[in-house]
Short mmCIF file of C-alpha atoms in Angstrom, two decimals:
data_model
loop_
_atom_site.label_atom_id
_atom_site.label_comp_id
_atom_site.label_asym_id
_atom_site.label_seq_id
_atom_site.Cartn_x
_atom_site.Cartn_y
_atom_site.Cartn_z
CA UNK A 900 -111.90 -13.16 -15.86
CA UNK A 901 -110.40 -9.69 -16.21
CA UNK A 902 -108.38 -8.99 -19.35
CA UNK A 903 -106.52 -5.70 -19.21
CA UNK A 904 -104.98 -3.36 -21.77
CA UNK A 905 -102.85 -0.29 -21.14
CA UNK A 906 -103.10 2.63 -23.57
CA UNK A 907 -100.90 5.69 -23.87
CA UNK A 908 -102.05 9.09 -25.20
CA UNK A 909 -100.12 11.23 -27.66
CA UNK A 910 -99.63 14.88 -28.55
CA UNK A 911 -102.59 17.01 -27.50
CA UNK A 912 -103.01 15.34 -24.12
CA UNK A 913 -100.19 17.28 -22.44
CA UNK A 914 -101.03 19.30 -19.33
CA UNK A 915 -99.09 21.93 -17.41
CA UNK A 916 -97.83 20.34 -14.21
CA UNK A 917 -97.82 16.78 -15.53
CA UNK A 918 -95.14 14.63 -13.94
CA UNK A 919 -94.16 17.21 -11.33
CA UNK A 920 -95.59 15.12 -8.47
CA UNK A 921 -93.34 12.23 -9.52
CA UNK A 922 -90.03 14.03 -9.07
CA UNK A 923 -89.29 12.82 -5.50
CA UNK A 924 -89.72 9.14 -6.34
CA UNK A 925 -86.21 7.66 -6.84
CA UNK A 926 -86.92 5.74 -10.08
CA UNK A 927 -88.62 8.81 -11.54
CA UNK A 928 -85.86 11.17 -10.43
CA UNK A 929 -83.26 8.99 -12.16
CA UNK A 930 -85.21 9.02 -15.42
CA UNK A 931 -85.78 12.79 -15.31
CA UNK A 932 -82.02 13.26 -14.85
CA UNK A 933 -81.17 10.87 -17.69
CA UNK A 934 -83.70 12.60 -19.93
CA UNK A 935 -82.09 15.99 -19.26
CA UNK A 936 -78.70 14.61 -20.34
CA UNK A 937 -80.17 13.22 -23.57
CA UNK A 938 -82.41 16.18 -24.43
CA UNK A 939 -80.25 19.04 -23.18
CA UNK A 940 -83.19 20.54 -21.29
CA UNK A 941 -85.32 19.68 -18.26
CA UNK A 942 -88.66 17.92 -18.76
CA UNK A 943 -89.77 19.11 -15.32
CA UNK A 944 -88.95 22.74 -16.19
CA UNK A 945 -90.94 22.55 -19.43
CA UNK A 946 -93.87 20.85 -17.67
CA UNK A 947 -93.94 23.67 -15.11
CA UNK A 948 -93.55 26.44 -17.70
CA UNK A 949 -96.06 28.02 -20.05
CA UNK A 950 -98.62 26.22 -22.19
CA UNK A 951 -97.25 27.56 -25.48
CA UNK A 952 -93.81 26.06 -24.90
CA UNK A 953 -95.17 22.72 -23.70
CA UNK A 954 -97.49 22.58 -26.74
CA UNK A 955 -94.52 22.97 -29.11
CA UNK A 956 -93.89 19.61 -30.81
CA UNK A 957 -90.18 19.85 -30.02
CA UNK A 958 -90.98 19.66 -26.30
CA UNK A 959 -94.39 17.97 -26.16
CA UNK A 960 -93.36 14.60 -27.50
CA UNK A 961 -90.28 14.00 -25.28
CA UNK A 962 -92.16 15.28 -22.21
CA UNK A 963 -95.06 12.90 -22.81
CA UNK A 964 -92.72 9.98 -23.46
CA UNK A 965 -90.76 10.57 -20.25
CA UNK A 966 -93.77 11.13 -17.98
CA UNK A 967 -95.78 8.23 -19.41
CA UNK A 968 -92.79 5.87 -19.27
CA UNK A 969 -92.26 6.68 -15.59
CA UNK A 970 -95.94 6.15 -14.82
CA UNK A 971 -95.80 2.82 -16.65
CA UNK A 972 -92.77 1.69 -14.65
CA UNK A 973 -94.42 2.63 -11.36
CA UNK A 974 -97.68 0.94 -12.27
CA UNK A 975 -95.82 -2.26 -13.15
CA UNK A 976 -94.67 -2.38 -9.53
CA UNK A 977 -98.23 -2.32 -8.30
CA UNK A 978 -100.38 -4.46 -10.59
CA UNK A 979 -100.10 -7.43 -12.93
CA UNK A 980 -98.90 -6.75 -16.45
CA UNK A 981 -101.62 -6.12 -19.02
CA UNK A 982 -102.43 -8.58 -21.77
CA UNK A 983 -102.21 -5.90 -24.51
CA UNK A 984 -100.74 -2.41 -24.97
CA UNK A 985 -101.36 0.34 -27.52
CA UNK A 986 -100.54 4.02 -27.90
CA UNK A 987 -101.98 6.88 -29.91
CA UNK A 988 -99.34 8.30 -32.28
CA UNK A 989 -96.47 9.36 -29.96
CA UNK A 990 -98.01 7.05 -27.35
CA UNK A 991 -97.04 4.03 -29.44
CA UNK A 992 -93.42 4.64 -28.42
CA UNK A 993 -94.40 4.36 -24.76
CA UNK A 994 -96.38 1.20 -25.51
CA UNK A 995 -93.28 -0.31 -27.10
CA UNK A 996 -91.20 0.73 -24.08
CA UNK A 997 -93.79 -0.75 -21.69
CA UNK A 998 -93.61 -4.01 -23.69
CA UNK A 999 -89.79 -3.90 -23.32
CA UNK A 1000 -89.18 -3.74 -27.06
CA UNK A 1001 -86.47 -1.15 -26.37
CA UNK A 1002 -85.05 0.53 -23.27
CA UNK A 1003 -85.96 3.98 -21.95
CA UNK A 1004 -82.91 5.73 -23.39
CA UNK A 1005 -83.29 4.24 -26.88
CA UNK A 1006 -86.95 5.19 -26.95
CA UNK A 1007 -86.25 8.74 -25.84
CA UNK A 1008 -83.56 9.20 -28.49
CA UNK A 1009 -86.06 8.06 -31.12
CA UNK A 1010 -88.73 10.40 -29.78
CA UNK A 1011 -86.26 13.30 -29.64
CA UNK A 1012 -85.38 12.85 -33.32
CA UNK A 1013 -89.03 12.36 -34.27
CA UNK A 1014 -90.01 15.57 -32.47
CA UNK A 1015 -87.21 17.55 -34.13
CA UNK A 1016 -88.19 16.35 -37.60
CA UNK A 1017 -91.90 16.96 -37.09
CA UNK A 1018 -91.24 20.36 -35.54
CA UNK A 1019 -89.19 21.42 -38.56
CA UNK A 1020 -91.82 20.22 -41.05
CA UNK A 1021 -93.73 23.01 -42.73
CA UNK A 1022 -96.13 23.67 -45.58
CA UNK A 1023 -98.89 21.45 -44.28
CA UNK A 1024 -102.14 21.76 -42.38
CA UNK A 1025 -104.30 19.57 -40.13
CA UNK A 1026 -107.92 19.95 -39.05
CA UNK A 1027 -110.20 18.02 -36.71
CA UNK A 1028 -113.80 17.22 -37.65
CA UNK A 1029 -116.49 16.26 -35.16
CA UNK A 1030 -119.86 14.68 -35.95
CA UNK A 1031 -119.61 14.49 -39.72
CA UNK A 1032 -120.88 12.33 -42.55
CA UNK A 1033 -118.21 9.63 -42.90
CA UNK A 1034 -119.32 8.48 -46.34
CA UNK A 1035 -119.24 12.04 -47.60
CA UNK A 1036 -115.79 12.60 -46.09
CA UNK A 1037 -114.45 9.43 -47.68
CA UNK A 1038 -115.76 10.45 -51.08
CA UNK A 1039 -114.32 13.97 -50.83
CA UNK A 1040 -110.93 12.69 -49.65
CA UNK A 1041 -110.80 10.21 -52.52
CA UNK A 1042 -111.33 13.08 -54.93
CA UNK A 1043 -108.96 15.57 -53.30
CA UNK A 1044 -105.22 15.24 -53.96
CA UNK A 1045 -102.72 15.78 -51.13
CA UNK A 1046 -105.20 15.29 -48.25
CA UNK A 1047 -105.62 12.12 -46.17
CA UNK A 1048 -107.35 10.86 -43.06
CA UNK A 1049 -104.55 11.30 -40.53
CA UNK A 1050 -106.28 10.25 -37.29
CA UNK A 1051 -109.35 8.04 -37.33
CA UNK A 1052 -110.03 8.61 -33.63
CA UNK A 1053 -113.65 7.45 -33.41
CA UNK A 1054 -116.84 7.20 -35.41
CA UNK A 1055 -117.53 10.86 -34.65
CA UNK A 1056 -114.02 12.39 -34.57
CA UNK A 1057 -111.25 12.42 -37.15
CA UNK A 1058 -108.30 14.56 -38.21
CA UNK A 1059 -107.41 15.27 -41.83
CA UNK A 1060 -103.94 16.26 -42.99
CA UNK A 1061 -102.41 17.64 -46.18
CA UNK A 1062 -101.63 20.82 -48.06
CA UNK A 1063 -103.38 23.97 -46.75
CA UNK A 1064 -105.31 24.32 -50.01
CA UNK A 1065 -106.37 20.69 -49.98
CA UNK A 1066 -107.51 20.75 -46.35
CA UNK A 1067 -109.55 23.91 -46.92
CA UNK A 1068 -111.09 22.32 -49.99
CA UNK A 1069 -112.21 19.29 -47.96
CA UNK A 1070 -113.58 21.43 -45.13
CA UNK A 1071 -115.63 23.46 -47.60
CA UNK A 1072 -117.34 20.32 -48.91
CA UNK A 1073 -117.93 18.18 -45.83
CA UNK A 1074 -120.72 18.96 -43.41
CA UNK A 1075 -119.56 18.67 -39.79
CA UNK A 1076 -120.92 19.91 -36.50
CA UNK A 1077 -117.48 21.29 -35.71
CA UNK A 1078 -114.22 21.71 -37.63
CA UNK A 1079 -111.06 23.04 -35.99
CA UNK A 1080 -107.72 23.85 -37.60
CA UNK A 1081 -104.93 22.38 -35.47
CA UNK A 1082 -101.97 24.43 -34.32
CA UNK A 1083 -99.25 22.30 -35.92
CA UNK A 1084 -96.43 23.12 -38.31
CA UNK A 1085 -96.80 20.26 -40.75
CA UNK A 1086 -99.14 17.67 -42.24
CA UNK A 1087 -98.43 14.91 -39.72
CA UNK A 1088 -99.42 11.32 -40.55
CA UNK A 1089 -99.57 12.03 -44.27
CA UNK A 1090 -97.38 11.35 -47.33
CA UNK A 1091 -96.15 14.95 -47.04
CA UNK A 1092 -93.99 13.72 -44.13
CA UNK A 1093 -92.07 11.40 -46.46
CA UNK A 1094 -88.86 13.45 -46.29
CA UNK A 1095 -88.89 13.52 -42.48
CA UNK A 1096 -89.76 9.83 -42.35
CA UNK A 1097 -86.83 8.94 -44.59
CA UNK A 1098 -84.43 10.86 -42.36
CA UNK A 1099 -85.95 9.31 -39.25
CA UNK A 1100 -85.52 5.83 -40.70
CA UNK A 1101 -81.73 6.09 -40.48
CA UNK A 1102 -82.01 6.60 -36.72
CA UNK A 1103 -84.71 3.96 -36.26
CA UNK A 1104 -82.65 1.33 -38.07
CA UNK A 1105 -79.81 1.81 -35.57
CA UNK A 1106 -82.00 0.85 -32.60
CA UNK A 1107 -82.33 -2.80 -31.63
CA UNK A 1108 -85.90 -4.00 -31.21
CA UNK A 1109 -86.52 -7.03 -28.97
CA UNK A 1110 -89.48 -9.41 -28.93
CA UNK A 1111 -92.30 -7.70 -27.04
CA UNK A 1112 -93.10 -9.05 -23.58
CA UNK A 1113 -96.69 -7.87 -24.14
CA UNK A 1114 -98.48 -7.92 -27.53
CA UNK A 1115 -98.59 -4.43 -29.08
CA UNK A 1116 -101.28 -2.97 -31.36
CA UNK A 1117 -99.69 -0.64 -33.91
CA UNK A 1118 -101.27 2.56 -35.21
CA UNK A 1119 -100.89 1.56 -38.85
CA UNK A 1120 -102.09 -2.04 -38.42
CA UNK A 1121 -103.87 -2.64 -35.10
CA UNK A 1122 -103.41 -6.38 -34.93
CA UNK A 1123 -101.51 -7.47 -31.80
CA UNK A 1124 -98.02 -8.85 -32.28
CA UNK A 1125 -94.85 -9.47 -30.29
CA UNK A 1126 -92.60 -9.83 -33.35
CA UNK A 1127 -89.78 -7.29 -33.06
CA UNK A 1128 -89.22 -6.90 -36.78
CA UNK A 1129 -92.93 -6.52 -37.50
CA UNK A 1130 -93.20 -3.84 -34.81
CA UNK A 1131 -90.20 -1.98 -36.20
CA UNK A 1132 -91.57 -2.18 -39.74
CA UNK A 1133 -94.90 -0.79 -38.58
CA UNK A 1134 -93.19 2.06 -36.74
CA UNK A 1135 -91.32 3.05 -39.91
CA UNK A 1136 -94.71 3.66 -41.54
CA UNK A 1137 -96.27 5.58 -38.67
CA UNK A 1138 -95.11 9.09 -39.57
CA UNK A 1139 -96.67 8.99 -43.05
CA UNK A 1140 -99.70 6.77 -42.39
CA UNK A 1141 -103.01 7.18 -40.58
CA UNK A 1142 -103.46 6.56 -36.86
CA UNK A 1143 -106.17 3.88 -36.91
CA UNK A 1144 -107.33 4.42 -33.35
CA UNK A 1145 -111.02 3.62 -33.98
CA UNK A 1146 -109.98 0.20 -35.26
CA UNK A 1147 -107.59 -0.21 -32.33
CA UNK A 1148 -110.42 0.29 -29.84
CA UNK A 1149 -112.62 -2.19 -31.68
CA UNK A 1150 -109.75 -4.66 -31.81
CA UNK A 1151 -109.31 -4.43 -28.03
CA UNK A 1152 -113.00 -5.15 -27.54
CA UNK A 1153 -112.86 -8.04 -30.00
CA UNK A 1154 -109.87 -9.47 -28.09
CA UNK A 1155 -112.05 -9.69 -24.97
CA UNK A 1156 -110.47 -6.83 -23.04
CA UNK A 1157 -112.62 -5.99 -20.02
CA UNK A 1158 -110.52 -3.20 -18.46
CA UNK A 1159 -108.42 -0.45 -20.02
CA UNK A 1160 -106.02 1.80 -18.11
CA UNK A 1161 -104.98 5.04 -19.78
CA UNK A 1162 -101.49 5.94 -18.58
CA UNK A 1163 -100.65 9.61 -19.00
CA UNK A 1164 -102.09 13.06 -18.42
CA UNK A 1165 -105.83 13.58 -18.76
CA UNK A 1166 -108.47 11.20 -20.06
CA UNK A 1167 -108.48 11.80 -23.83
CA UNK A 1168 -108.37 8.13 -24.77
CA UNK A 1169 -110.80 7.13 -22.03
CA UNK A 1170 -113.30 9.54 -23.55
CA UNK A 1171 -112.92 8.00 -27.00
CA UNK A 1172 -113.11 4.44 -25.69
CA UNK A 1173 -116.16 5.18 -23.51
CA UNK A 1174 -118.16 6.25 -26.55
CA UNK A 1175 -116.94 3.35 -28.69
CA UNK A 1176 -116.71 0.36 -26.34
CA UNK A 1177 -119.33 0.94 -23.68
CA UNK A 1178 -118.83 -2.37 -21.85
CA UNK A 1179 -115.13 -1.90 -21.09
CA UNK A 1180 -114.21 -0.58 -17.61
CA UNK A 1181 -111.93 2.47 -17.78
CA UNK A 1182 -109.36 3.98 -15.46
CA UNK A 1183 -106.89 6.86 -15.88
CA UNK A 1184 -103.49 6.92 -14.18
CA UNK A 1185 -101.68 10.23 -14.55
CA UNK A 1186 -100.73 11.32 -11.03
CA UNK A 1187 -99.13 9.97 -7.85
CA UNK A 1188 -102.52 10.13 -6.17
CA UNK A 1189 -104.05 7.92 -8.86
CA UNK A 1190 -101.11 5.53 -8.62
CA UNK A 1191 -101.44 5.37 -4.85
CA UNK A 1192 -105.05 4.32 -5.29
CA UNK A 1193 -103.78 1.02 -6.75
CA UNK A 1194 -101.74 0.05 -3.66
CA UNK A 1195 -99.85 1.51 -0.63
CA UNK A 1196 -98.36 4.98 -1.13
CA UNK A 1197 -95.24 5.35 -3.26
CA UNK A 1198 -93.86 8.28 -1.29
CA UNK A 1199 -94.02 9.13 2.40
#
């Protein structure tokens, strides 16, 4: 028996042109128009602009939320609902929307505020490490103040976050095949985001969370739940805590998931899952053409 999970990628997966092929579909057109009223700018214009602007946190996060939410809505009209949902960082907001924890507008207002706060954060640094000694990294992090494991993406790929001095100190001590400084303004998913998280909390508390129609795996505690208050509590911790994606993938496998659909641009999460859970069938849905492959065409 097939057991399906839907997963939603976060910042870093954005692509120029994403969502543009959706604009003539009525349900998508309505959401693009609503998003422009809420944001004060056009998602479609940004997605058709230059890479630098799209890669700016202020624009990336709302664009991904809008495009992925539309894709999720359209896919729901074609296939059975999944048994589990999860999202990577920003993608968790789309997972919560897909599970009907909040409506599209509420989610976008949360993402808009989150993007503004993270965009304005400064004084931090993030770096990705590939093919490294995990035990050595853990030891160095434990002995280095102001640096944490921000994204535990897979056994062979992580992101560290903290003060510039602290991050450089860790990089100088840990052997890795590749280490790349990320082009971000702040130390996302670290305690250095505490000020932004506190301000964000006032907005988050004003949004009503409903019981999830589909169990959601949170970034900070990847155990599936439908409890609205538990999901909200976990989301309050997300900005300052690690994205435990490696554990999320393992949890999906342990739950007996046999098929995972990545909903959004590219195949970033599919790549991570393929190397971690080799027996799970993978599919990426990020375009009208890929959606049309699930059933009769959406547009004439």
